[in-house]
Every structure is written in structure tokens, then in C-alpha cells.
């Protein structure tokens, strides 16, 4: 059995950096991540051994506790609240997301209305909205922009980092038609498209594909859908405990891909089990 791992798979830069920062700041005292630092329960459990615990509100948080802001970022008011509470902030916002916050703040200060292309319920978008000093509107589709009736003068258009390039292009066309004074800054991060493209090309080459990652991770689910549309022998496992090696014994070449929230050690453990048990 030959195993090929996709060129781009597993942790993206921002998630890896956030976890490294949390671990670096860990000690015998518990430190808290505000929300799940990653959509992968195996990694969250591993981080618990470093006394890193997720919290979902700030109730009961004491002065001088340490709170990690995850890679999705947080609105300005979260920082203000934590500073007022004298909480020690470890800011692990991905630098690409941080750039969006700076652009939102700078352009809104200069009188621009901000248009964000993305999902208004996503934590990254909610965080970015919280840096605007003026109007900010989120659009999930070009149709929503066509229907938009608000009065705007000059506009800055930005993207949620994980949207598809095709959605950005379609929205750009509509906005160009509708508004005159517009600045477009494409803030899509390449991590998602690199993982999708390398899954797409690997799925064409192999007998079966294994997609590894958390069931709650939307980017991993997307990789599964892409792979399945190309290779019907595509399987989605969260970790080594779920895989039934027997199923793969008749395949010569197996491709592996993993979402941006899947730790390398989870991939390694699964590959090891596959190789060891397929020889038995
Ligand atoms: Fe950052 Fe891109 Fe990952 S924006 S968190 S490196 S998907």
C-alpha cells in the first residue's frame, strides 16, 4: 500500500501560530481560550494537558487570569472588556485577520462604508465588524448586494478570509456596476484554496481518499465534498479510532488530505495505523 499526503493539508499558518502561542504562555495555572481555539476535539483535549481550557463567556473570570484570543480574532469591545477586568490577553489573532481589522478601522475612520463579503454569523466576520467606526454591511451573495438599498458614499470592499474566489469575483462585478467610488482589497487567504486544489488533484490520482478532521470543521467537510465528487472511494474520519483498516486493504494507492484545523499528530497516528494494520 502506498500513501500520498496532499501537498497542502493540515494546520494553516494562523491556527498553528495560535496553538503555539497558547502553549508558550501555558503554565501550572489554567489559561483560557475564548471559544474553541480550533475545531478539533482531539487537539482541544491535548491542550487541556497544558492547562489550556476553552471558555464561552467571561463569567467568573478573575483579575490577572490569562485569556487567549483565537485566530478568528475578536471585536474591539472584547479587548476593552478584558482590559477593564485587568485580564492578561494573549492575542493569537491570525495576522491576516488582524490586517482586516486595521483596514476596517482605518477606512471607516476616513468615512468609508465597509462592505464585507462573507457569512455574518461567522466569528471571524463578527470580530471584523467590531472594528468599524461607521457603517459595515455583510453580504453573503451578489443578490444581497443587488437588493441592498442603503445610502453609501465611498465604499471599501473586503472578504472573509475563507470565502471562495468565485464569490468574490461575482460580488466585485455587481458592486462595480452599482457604485462609483469603491476600493477593493481582496483579503481571501490562500490556505483554503491551496488545500482544496491539492485535494482535488490528489483525488484524481489515487484509488481511495481519506479526509481527516473534525466533524464540526466546515473546511474539512468541504474537502470531503470536493474529493467525493472526483473519487467515489472517499472516506471522512476524525481520527485513527474511526478508521476500519480492512476497508482499505484492496486499494494500492491511498491519498490523504486534512483540513486547516487538523493537527499533524492526528494525521500521523492514522497513517501509522493504516500502514501497520494493512500488513497484518
Ligand atoms: Fe489565518 Fe488563513 Fe488560517 S487567515 S487562520 S492562515 S485560513
mmCIF file of C-alpha atoms in Angstrom, residues 70-248:
data_model
loop_
_atom_site.group_PDB
_atom_site.id
_atom_site.type_symbol
_atom_site.label_atom_id
_atom_site.label_comp_id
_atom_site.label_asym_id
_atom_site.label_seq_id
_atom_site.Cartn_x
_atom_site.Cartn_y
_atom_site.Cartn_z
ATOM 1 C CA UNK A 70 -8.053 32.680 18.967
ATOM 2 C CA UNK A 71 -7.069 33.080 15.304
ATOM 3 C CA UNK A 72 -10.567 34.279 14.267
ATOM 4 C CA UNK A 73 -9.985 37.444 16.313
ATOM 5 C CA UNK A 74 -12.390 39.423 18.463
ATOM 6 C CA UNK A 75 -14.156 42.777 18.188
ATOM 7 C CA UNK A 76 -12.567 45.775 19.868
ATOM 8 C CA UNK A 77 -15.114 45.683 22.717
ATOM 9 C CA UNK A 78 -13.816 42.260 23.849
ATOM 10 C CA UNK A 79 -10.325 43.717 24.299
ATOM 11 C CA UNK A 80 -11.762 46.723 26.145
ATOM 12 C CA UNK A 81 -13.801 44.480 28.435
ATOM 13 C CA UNK A 82 -10.833 42.231 29.251
ATOM 14 C CA UNK A 83 -8.518 45.194 29.808
ATOM 15 C CA UNK A 84 -11.030 46.739 32.180
ATOM 16 C CA UNK A 85 -11.175 43.419 34.054
ATOM 17 C CA UNK A 86 -7.347 43.506 34.208
ATOM 18 C CA UNK A 87 -7.108 40.198 32.396
ATOM 19 C CA UNK A 88 -3.843 39.289 30.707
ATOM 20 C CA UNK A 89 -4.572 38.978 26.949
ATOM 21 C CA UNK A 90 -2.589 36.604 24.692
ATOM 22 C CA UNK A 91 -3.572 37.872 21.270
ATOM 23 C CA UNK A 92 -3.359 34.950 18.824
ATOM 24 C CA UNK A 93 -5.473 36.602 16.138
ATOM 25 C CA UNK A 94 -4.123 35.468 12.760
ATOM 26 C CA UNK A 95 -2.056 38.335 11.285
ATOM 27 C CA UNK A 96 -4.117 38.098 8.065
ATOM 28 C CA UNK A 97 -7.280 38.679 10.101
ATOM 29 C CA UNK A 98 -5.575 41.422 12.092
ATOM 30 C CA UNK A 99 -4.871 43.182 8.801
ATOM 31 C CA UNK A 100 -8.612 43.156 8.072
ATOM 32 C CA UNK A 101 -9.297 44.770 11.474
ATOM 33 C CA UNK A 102 -6.765 47.525 10.700
ATOM 34 C CA UNK A 103 -8.286 48.146 7.253
ATOM 35 C CA UNK A 104 -11.813 48.270 8.679
ATOM 36 C CA UNK A 105 -10.719 50.722 11.368
ATOM 37 C CA UNK A 106 -8.639 52.937 9.072
ATOM 38 C CA UNK A 107 -11.121 53.200 6.201
ATOM 39 C CA UNK A 108 -14.167 53.630 8.428
ATOM 40 C CA UNK A 109 -12.333 56.438 10.242
ATOM 41 C CA UNK A 110 -11.865 58.079 6.846
ATOM 42 C CA UNK A 111 -15.582 58.000 6.050
ATOM 43 C CA UNK A 112 -15.783 54.794 4.028
ATOM 44 C CA UNK A 113 -18.719 52.423 4.373
ATOM 45 C CA UNK A 114 -17.356 48.887 4.681
ATOM 46 C CA UNK A 115 -18.767 46.013 2.646
ATOM 47 C CA UNK A 116 -17.651 42.589 3.810
ATOM 48 C CA UNK A 117 -18.269 39.559 1.613
ATOM 49 C CA UNK A 118 -18.854 36.543 3.816
ATOM 50 C CA UNK A 119 -21.036 34.941 6.439
ATOM 51 C CA UNK A 120 -22.299 37.407 9.054
ATOM 52 C CA UNK A 121 -22.663 34.612 11.635
ATOM 53 C CA UNK A 122 -19.047 33.516 11.369
ATOM 54 C CA UNK A 123 -16.920 34.532 14.394
ATOM 55 C CA UNK A 124 -14.212 35.991 12.129
ATOM 56 C CA UNK A 125 -16.730 38.287 10.433
ATOM 57 C CA UNK A 126 -18.382 39.285 13.707
ATOM 58 C CA UNK A 127 -14.924 40.185 15.037
ATOM 59 C CA UNK A 128 -14.064 42.272 11.955
ATOM 60 C CA UNK A 129 -17.395 44.097 12.167
ATOM 61 C CA UNK A 130 -16.467 45.128 15.671
ATOM 62 C CA UNK A 131 -13.541 47.267 14.436
ATOM 63 C CA UNK A 132 -15.631 49.600 12.306
ATOM 64 C CA UNK A 133 -16.124 53.162 13.424
ATOM 65 C CA UNK A 134 -19.010 53.597 10.970
ATOM 66 C CA UNK A 135 -21.350 51.536 8.835
ATOM 67 C CA UNK A 136 -20.354 47.996 7.938
ATOM 68 C CA UNK A 137 -22.541 45.617 5.927
ATOM 69 C CA UNK A 138 -22.010 41.913 5.284
ATOM 70 C CA UNK A 139 -23.155 40.250 2.063
ATOM 71 C CA UNK A 140 -23.282 36.504 1.536
ATOM 72 C CA UNK A 141 -24.157 36.653 -2.170
ATOM 73 C CA UNK A 142 -24.209 39.037 -5.165
ATOM 74 C CA UNK A 143 -28.036 39.001 -4.968
ATOM 75 C CA UNK A 144 -27.891 40.538 -1.495
ATOM 76 C CA UNK A 145 -25.807 43.381 -2.920
ATOM 77 C CA UNK A 146 -28.268 43.945 -5.758
ATOM 78 C CA UNK A 147 -31.116 44.138 -3.195
ATOM 79 C CA UNK A 148 -29.218 46.445 -0.824
ATOM 80 C CA UNK A 149 -30.990 49.827 -0.538
ATOM 81 C CA UNK A 150 -28.669 51.632 1.913
ATOM 82 C CA UNK A 151 -27.169 55.030 1.010
ATOM 83 C CA UNK A 152 -23.408 54.943 0.699
ATOM 84 C CA UNK A 153 -20.840 57.465 -0.464
ATOM 85 C CA UNK A 154 -17.461 55.720 -0.732
ATOM 86 C CA UNK A 155 -17.003 52.031 -0.118
ATOM 87 C CA UNK A 156 -14.226 49.670 0.941
ATOM 88 C CA UNK A 157 -14.891 46.038 -0.005
ATOM 89 C CA UNK A 158 -13.180 43.246 1.938
ATOM 90 C CA UNK A 159 -13.593 39.466 2.154
ATOM 91 C CA UNK A 160 -13.917 36.960 4.949
ATOM 92 C CA UNK A 161 -10.609 35.093 4.657
ATOM 93 C CA UNK A 162 -12.179 31.716 3.802
ATOM 94 C CA UNK A 163 -14.669 32.592 1.043
ATOM 95 C CA UNK A 164 -14.303 31.228 -2.487
ATOM 96 C CA UNK A 165 -12.593 33.384 -5.121
ATOM 97 C CA UNK A 166 -15.638 32.896 -7.378
ATOM 98 C CA UNK A 167 -17.928 34.536 -4.781
ATOM 99 C CA UNK A 168 -15.533 37.481 -4.500
ATOM 100 C CA UNK A 169 -15.414 37.878 -8.307
ATOM 101 C CA UNK A 170 -19.204 37.768 -8.670
ATOM 102 C CA UNK A 171 -19.699 40.336 -5.897
ATOM 103 C CA UNK A 172 -16.975 42.564 -7.369
ATOM 104 C CA UNK A 173 -18.837 42.695 -10.702
ATOM 105 C CA UNK A 174 -22.129 43.703 -9.051
ATOM 106 C CA UNK A 175 -20.502 46.334 -6.837
ATOM 107 C CA UNK A 176 -18.618 47.889 -9.793
ATOM 108 C CA UNK A 177 -21.928 48.236 -11.626
ATOM 109 C CA UNK A 178 -23.744 49.753 -8.690
ATOM 110 C CA UNK A 179 -21.193 52.110 -7.065
ATOM 111 C CA UNK A 180 -18.652 54.594 -8.391
ATOM 112 C CA UNK A 181 -16.259 55.325 -5.524
ATOM 113 C CA UNK A 182 -15.084 51.863 -4.454
ATOM 114 C CA UNK A 183 -11.815 50.407 -3.148
ATOM 115 C CA UNK A 184 -11.495 46.611 -3.389
ATOM 116 C CA UNK A 185 -8.971 44.826 -1.174
ATOM 117 C CA UNK A 186 -9.167 41.084 -1.645
ATOM 118 C CA UNK A 187 -8.435 39.632 1.796
ATOM 119 C CA UNK A 188 -9.094 35.974 0.947
ATOM 120 C CA UNK A 189 -6.420 33.759 2.483
ATOM 121 C CA UNK A 190 -4.818 31.241 0.143
ATOM 122 C CA UNK A 191 -4.701 28.469 2.799
ATOM 123 C CA UNK A 192 -8.216 27.294 1.961
ATOM 124 C CA UNK A 193 -7.839 27.253 -1.830
ATOM 125 C CA UNK A 194 -4.402 25.571 -1.596
ATOM 126 C CA UNK A 195 -5.923 22.749 0.492
ATOM 127 C CA UNK A 196 -8.890 22.426 -1.853
ATOM 128 C CA UNK A 197 -6.760 22.420 -5.015
ATOM 129 C CA UNK A 198 -4.287 19.866 -3.714
ATOM 130 C CA UNK A 199 -7.172 17.614 -2.537
ATOM 131 C CA UNK A 200 -8.746 17.943 -5.989
ATOM 132 C CA UNK A 201 -5.588 16.915 -7.842
ATOM 133 C CA UNK A 202 -4.695 14.099 -5.441
ATOM 134 C CA UNK A 203 -8.227 12.611 -5.591
ATOM 135 C CA UNK A 204 -7.746 12.137 -9.353
ATOM 136 C CA UNK A 205 -4.534 10.142 -8.909
ATOM 137 C CA UNK A 206 -5.337 7.647 -6.169
ATOM 138 C CA UNK A 207 -7.571 4.597 -5.633
ATOM 139 C CA UNK A 208 -9.128 5.961 -2.457
ATOM 140 C CA UNK A 209 -9.047 9.213 -0.481
ATOM 141 C CA UNK A 210 -9.071 9.686 3.248
ATOM 142 C CA UNK A 211 -10.087 13.081 4.594
ATOM 143 C CA UNK A 212 -9.085 13.631 8.199
ATOM 144 C CA UNK A 213 -10.527 16.193 10.544
ATOM 145 C CA UNK A 214 -13.199 17.292 12.997
ATOM 146 C CA UNK A 215 -16.805 16.665 12.019
ATOM 147 C CA UNK A 216 -17.587 20.250 13.044
ATOM 148 C CA UNK A 217 -14.891 21.707 10.780
ATOM 149 C CA UNK A 218 -16.565 23.232 7.738
ATOM 150 C CA UNK A 219 -13.302 23.426 5.760
ATOM 151 C CA UNK A 220 -12.669 19.697 6.312
ATOM 152 C CA UNK A 221 -16.234 18.865 5.258
ATOM 153 C CA UNK A 222 -15.650 20.928 2.114
ATOM 154 C CA UNK A 223 -12.513 18.883 1.305
ATOM 155 C CA UNK A 224 -14.584 15.738 1.715
ATOM 156 C CA UNK A 225 -17.248 17.033 -0.713
ATOM 157 C CA UNK A 226 -14.614 18.020 -3.287
ATOM 158 C CA UNK A 227 -12.847 14.680 -3.064
ATOM 159 C CA UNK A 228 -16.082 12.664 -3.198
ATOM 160 C CA UNK A 229 -17.182 14.485 -6.343
ATOM 161 C CA UNK A 230 -13.973 13.243 -8.043
ATOM 162 C CA UNK A 231 -13.264 9.947 -6.321
ATOM 163 C CA UNK A 232 -16.217 7.841 -5.076
ATOM 164 C CA UNK A 233 -13.884 5.957 -2.705
ATOM 165 C CA UNK A 234 -13.616 8.925 -0.353
ATOM 166 C CA UNK A 235 -13.862 8.470 3.422
ATOM 167 C CA UNK A 236 -14.040 11.042 6.237
ATOM 168 C CA UNK A 237 -12.541 10.180 9.624
ATOM 169 C CA UNK A 238 -11.995 12.301 12.671
ATOM 170 C CA UNK A 239 -9.031 10.275 13.935
ATOM 171 C CA UNK A 240 -7.383 6.838 13.974
ATOM 172 C CA UNK A 241 -10.087 5.392 16.229
ATOM 173 C CA UNK A 242 -12.686 5.689 13.484
ATOM 174 C CA UNK A 243 -10.809 4.050 10.634
ATOM 175 C CA UNK A 244 -11.599 0.448 9.693
ATOM 176 C CA UNK A 245 -8.339 -0.587 8.022
ATOM 177 C CA UNK A 246 -9.938 -3.663 6.434
ATOM 178 C CA UNK A 247 -11.819 -1.380 4.044
ATOM 179 C CA UNK A 248 -8.561 -0.135 2.515
#
